[in-house]
Coordinates of C-alpha atoms and ligand atoms in Angstrom, one line a residue:
M1 CA 134.6 125.4 239.0
T2 CA 138.3 124.3 238.8
P3 CA 141.3 126.6 239.2
F4 CA 142.0 126.0 235.6
D5 CA 138.7 127.5 234.4
L6 CA 139.1 130.4 231.9
T7 CA 135.5 131.3 231.4
G8 CA 135.0 135.0 230.8
R9 CA 138.7 135.6 229.9
W10 CA 140.0 136.7 226.5
A11 CA 143.2 135.2 225.3
I12 CA 145.3 136.9 222.6
V13 CA 147.4 134.2 220.8
T14 CA 149.9 135.2 218.1
G15 CA 150.5 132.9 215.2
A16 CA 147.3 131.1 215.9
N17 CA 146.7 129.7 212.4
T18 CA 149.0 126.7 212.7
G19 CA 151.3 124.6 214.9
I20 CA 151.8 125.3 218.6
G21 CA 149.8 128.6 218.4
Q22 CA 146.7 126.8 217.0
A23 CA 146.9 124.0 219.6
I24 CA 147.3 126.5 222.4
A25 CA 144.4 128.7 221.1
V26 CA 142.1 125.7 220.9
G27 CA 143.3 124.4 224.4
L28 CA 142.5 127.8 226.0
A29 CA 139.1 127.9 224.3
E30 CA 138.3 124.4 225.6
A31 CA 139.2 125.6 229.1
G32 CA 136.6 128.4 228.6
A33 CA 138.5 131.4 227.0
D34 CA 137.4 133.5 224.1
V35 CA 140.3 134.0 221.6
V36 CA 141.8 136.8 219.6
G37 CA 144.0 135.2 216.9
V38 CA 146.8 137.4 215.7
G39 CA 148.8 136.8 212.6
R40 CA 149.5 137.3 208.9
S41 CA 147.7 134.3 207.5
A42 CA 144.0 133.3 207.5
M43 CA 142.9 131.6 210.7
T44 CA 139.8 129.9 209.4
E45 CA 140.7 126.4 210.7
T46 CA 141.5 127.7 214.2
E47 CA 138.3 129.8 214.2
A48 CA 136.2 126.7 213.3
H49 CA 137.7 124.7 216.2
I50 CA 137.1 127.6 218.6
I51 CA 133.5 128.1 217.5
A52 CA 133.0 124.3 217.9
A53 CA 134.2 124.6 221.5
G54 CA 131.4 127.2 222.0
R55 CA 133.7 130.2 222.4
R56 CA 134.1 133.5 220.5
F57 CA 136.9 134.2 218.0
I58 CA 138.3 137.5 216.7
A59 CA 141.0 137.6 214.0
I60 CA 143.5 140.4 213.9
K61 CA 145.9 140.8 210.9
A62 CA 149.4 141.8 211.9
D63 CA 152.9 141.4 210.6
L64 CA 154.8 140.8 213.8
S65 CA 158.2 141.3 212.1
R66 CA 157.4 145.0 212.7
S67 CA 157.2 146.3 216.3
D68 CA 154.8 149.1 215.5
S69 CA 152.4 146.5 214.1
A70 CA 152.8 144.5 217.3
R71 CA 151.9 147.5 219.4
E72 CA 148.8 148.2 217.4
V73 CA 147.5 144.7 218.2
I74 CA 146.4 145.7 221.6
A75 CA 144.5 148.9 220.5
E76 CA 142.7 146.7 217.8
T77 CA 141.9 144.1 220.4
L78 CA 140.4 146.7 222.7
A79 CA 138.5 148.3 219.8
A80 CA 137.0 144.8 219.0
G81 CA 135.6 144.6 222.5
A82 CA 138.0 142.1 224.0
T83 CA 139.8 142.6 227.4
P84 CA 143.5 142.2 228.1
D85 CA 143.4 139.0 230.2
I86 CA 145.9 136.6 228.6
L87 CA 148.6 137.1 226.0
V88 CA 150.4 134.2 224.4
N89 CA 153.5 135.3 222.4
N90 CA 153.8 132.3 220.1
A91 CA 154.6 133.7 216.6
G92 CA 158.2 133.1 215.7
I93 CA 160.6 132.2 212.8
I94 CA 163.8 130.3 212.5
R95 CA 166.7 130.7 210.0
R96 CA 169.4 128.0 209.7
A97 CA 173.0 128.4 208.6
D98 CA 176.5 127.8 210.0
A99 CA 177.6 130.6 212.3
L100 CA 180.5 131.3 210.0
D101 CA 178.1 132.0 207.1
F102 CA 175.2 133.6 209.0
T103 CA 173.9 136.8 207.4
E104 CA 172.9 140.1 209.1
E105 CA 169.5 139.8 207.4
D106 CA 168.9 136.4 209.0
W107 CA 170.0 137.9 212.3
D108 CA 167.7 140.9 212.1
A109 CA 164.7 139.0 210.8
V110 CA 164.7 136.5 213.7
L111 CA 165.5 139.1 216.5
D112 CA 162.8 141.5 215.2
T113 CA 160.0 138.9 215.2
N114 CA 161.0 136.6 218.1
L115 CA 162.3 139.2 220.6
K116 CA 161.7 142.9 219.7
S117 CA 158.1 142.6 218.7
V118 CA 157.4 140.3 221.6
F119 CA 158.6 142.9 224.1
F120 CA 156.6 145.8 222.6
L121 CA 153.5 143.6 222.4
C122 CA 154.0 142.7 226.1
Q123 CA 154.5 146.3 227.0
A124 CA 151.3 147.4 225.2
F125 CA 149.3 144.5 226.8
A126 CA 150.7 145.3 230.3
K127 CA 149.8 149.0 230.0
A128 CA 146.2 148.1 228.9
A129 CA 145.8 145.5 231.7
I130 CA 147.1 148.0 234.3
A131 CA 144.9 150.8 233.0
A132 CA 141.8 148.5 233.1
E133 CA 142.8 147.3 236.6
R134 CA 142.6 143.7 235.4
K135 CA 144.7 140.8 236.6
A136 CA 146.5 139.4 233.5
K137 CA 148.8 136.5 232.3
I138 CA 151.6 136.6 229.8
I139 CA 152.9 133.4 228.3
N140 CA 155.9 133.6 226.1
I141 CA 156.9 130.6 223.9
A142 CA 160.6 130.1 224.6
S143 CA 162.6 127.1 223.5
L144 CA 165.2 124.5 224.6
L145 CA 167.5 127.1 223.1
S146 CA 166.6 129.3 226.0
F147 CA 168.8 126.9 228.0
Q148 CA 171.1 125.3 225.4
G149 CA 173.3 126.6 222.5
G150 CA 172.0 124.5 219.6
I151 CA 173.8 124.5 216.3
R152 CA 173.3 126.5 213.0
V153 CA 170.6 128.8 214.5
P154 CA 172.6 131.7 216.0
S155 CA 169.9 134.3 215.8
Y156 CA 167.2 131.9 217.1
T157 CA 169.3 130.9 220.1
A158 CA 170.1 134.6 220.8
A159 CA 166.4 135.5 220.6
K160 CA 165.1 132.6 222.7
S161 CA 167.8 133.0 225.3
G162 CA 167.0 136.7 225.4
L163 CA 163.3 135.9 225.8
S164 CA 164.1 133.8 228.9
G165 CA 165.8 136.8 230.5
L166 CA 163.1 139.2 229.4
T167 CA 160.4 137.0 230.8
K168 CA 162.1 137.1 234.2
L169 CA 162.6 140.9 234.0
M170 CA 158.9 141.5 233.1
A171 CA 157.9 139.1 235.9
N172 CA 160.0 141.1 238.4
E173 CA 158.5 144.5 237.3
W174 CA 154.9 143.4 236.9
A175 CA 154.2 140.7 239.5
A176 CA 153.1 143.3 242.0
R177 CA 150.9 144.9 239.3
G178 CA 148.8 141.7 239.0
I179 CA 150.5 140.4 235.9
N180 CA 152.1 136.9 235.8
V181 CA 154.8 136.6 233.2
N182 CA 156.0 133.1 232.4
A183 CA 157.2 131.0 229.5
I184 CA 156.8 127.6 228.0
A185 CA 159.9 126.0 226.5
P186 CA 158.7 123.4 224.0
G187 CA 160.9 120.4 223.2
Y188 CA 161.0 119.2 219.6
V189 CA 157.5 119.6 218.2
E190 CA 156.1 118.4 214.9
T191 CA 155.3 121.7 213.1
N192 CA 156.4 123.7 210.1
N193 CA 159.3 125.1 212.2
T194 CA 160.9 121.6 212.3
T195 CA 160.1 120.3 208.9
A196 CA 163.8 120.6 207.8
L197 CA 165.1 118.8 210.9
R198 CA 162.6 115.9 210.5
A199 CA 163.5 115.6 206.8
D200 CA 167.2 115.1 207.7
A201 CA 167.2 111.3 208.6
E202 CA 170.5 111.6 210.7
R203 CA 169.4 114.6 212.7
N204 CA 166.0 113.2 213.2
A205 CA 167.4 109.9 214.6
D206 CA 169.9 111.8 216.8
I207 CA 167.1 113.9 218.3
L208 CA 164.7 111.1 218.8
K209 CA 167.2 108.9 220.7
R210 CA 167.8 111.7 223.2
I211 CA 164.1 112.2 224.1
P212 CA 163.2 110.2 227.2
A213 CA 159.5 110.1 226.1
G214 CA 160.6 108.4 222.9
R215 CA 158.7 110.6 220.5
W216 CA 158.5 114.1 219.1
A217 CA 156.0 116.4 220.8
R218 CA 152.7 117.1 219.1
P219 CA 151.5 120.7 219.2
E220 CA 148.6 119.7 221.5
D221 CA 151.2 118.6 224.1
M222 CA 151.8 122.4 224.8
A223 CA 148.1 123.1 225.6
G224 CA 147.9 121.9 229.2
A225 CA 150.9 124.0 230.3
A226 CA 149.4 127.0 228.6
V227 CA 146.0 126.5 230.4
F228 CA 147.9 126.2 233.7
L229 CA 149.9 129.4 233.1
A230 CA 146.8 131.3 231.9
S231 CA 144.6 130.2 234.8
P232 CA 144.2 131.1 238.5
A233 CA 146.0 127.8 239.2
S234 CA 149.3 129.7 238.5
D235 CA 148.5 132.9 240.4
Y236 CA 151.7 132.6 242.5
V237 CA 153.9 131.5 239.6
H238 CA 156.2 134.2 238.2
G239 CA 159.2 134.2 235.9
V240 CA 159.3 130.5 235.2
I241 CA 160.5 129.0 231.9
L242 CA 158.6 125.7 232.0
P243 CA 160.1 123.0 229.8
V244 CA 157.5 120.7 228.0
D245 CA 160.1 118.6 226.3
G246 CA 159.5 114.9 226.9
G247 CA 162.4 115.0 229.4
W248 CA 165.0 116.3 227.0
L249 CA 166.6 118.7 229.5
A250 CA 166.6 116.1 232.3
R251 CA 168.9 113.9 230.1
Ligands
NAP301 P1 155.1 127.3 212.8 O1 154.2 126.2 212.5 O2 156.1 127.7 211.8 O3 154.3 128.6 213.4 C1 154.9 129.8 213.5 C2 153.8 130.8 213.6 O4 154.3 132.2 213.7 C3 152.8 130.8 212.4 O5 151.5 131.1 212.8 C4 153.4 132.0 211.6 O6 152.5 132.6 210.7 C5 153.7 133.0 212.8 N1 154.5 134.1 212.3 C6 155.8 134.0 211.9 N2 156.2 135.2 211.5 C7 155.2 136.1 211.6 C8 155.0 137.4 211.4 N3 156.0 138.2 210.9 N4 153.8 138.0 211.7 C9 152.8 137.2 212.2 N5 152.9 135.9 212.4 C10 154.1 135.3 212.2 O7 156.0 126.9 214.1 P2 155.7 126.4 215.6 O8 156.7 125.3 215.8 O9 154.3 126.2 215.8 O10 156.3 127.7 216.3 C11 155.5 128.4 217.3 C12 156.5 129.0 218.3 O11 157.1 127.8 219.0 C13 157.7 129.8 217.8 O12 157.9 130.9 218.6 C14 158.8 128.7 217.8 O13 160.1 129.4 217.9 C15 158.4 128.0 219.1 N6 159.1 126.7 219.2 C16 158.8 125.7 218.4 C17 159.5 124.4 218.6 C18 159.3 123.3 217.7 O14 159.9 122.2 217.8 N7 158.4 123.3 216.7 C19 160.3 124.3 219.7 C20 160.5 125.3 220.6 C21 159.9 126.5 220.3 P3 152.5 132.0 209.2 O15 151.9 130.7 209.2 O16 151.7 133.1 208.5 O17 153.9 132.0 208.7

């Protein structure tokens, strides 16, 4: 057995139908975890990959723009027979507009999904793990904009910078309760989230020439870091925001 083995653990992954969430769900399953996929869209493709890896899959429908819906995820997870071992807060949205034109609706939508619901889902998960006396791992999906300002994404930068602070706060409060709280900060990844950026030839070229690895990330590039942060290999790692960015922040 390696320290990266997840056999016998359940991993709750939000936004598991596509992109980074799907790649992380499959990566955790390949390391031995059973998976609870949470989201608002069908997760048939993800389910097929996880079954093929020989693991169990439960789908839970939830609109994570609503914090009450986020809280209910944990009760539904427990009712379905899964245990609160690993939580990956991956679901997120982005809205793009100049700061001068940015609307309150675009502010609230992003903060509600990317920060508020994440906190209340973490809170419900931590309560369940503590009540069950289980060691647990929380992995939040942060961003390069947890470190940098970015442009034309004010609510996204606010949410991801907030998530960085919140990850550290929860790590401080829950480390002694047996819960590791950490985050992954993906670089520029080829997903729906970045379709607009990749379609803009000038922005695409600007981004690409700054990435030391010389390419955009693929969603699967995030899986190894997730397995590490979900596994016993990271038992003494708390409050870290781990960049997986092809070297972008080192530049
Ligand atoms: P994506 O392909 O757009 O995936 C986003 C996921 O979040 C989808 O599963 C989506 O479900 C789900 N979601 C959004 N709103 C939801 C809601 N109200 N309720 C339930 N699920 C909801 O983008 P991605 O790039 O994989 O993004 C995943 C995470 O990585 C996000 O937190 C994003 O901010 C972060 N990230 C991405 C990049 C990048 O370069 N791509 C970089 C840094 C961080 P639907 O398919 O149903 O919409």
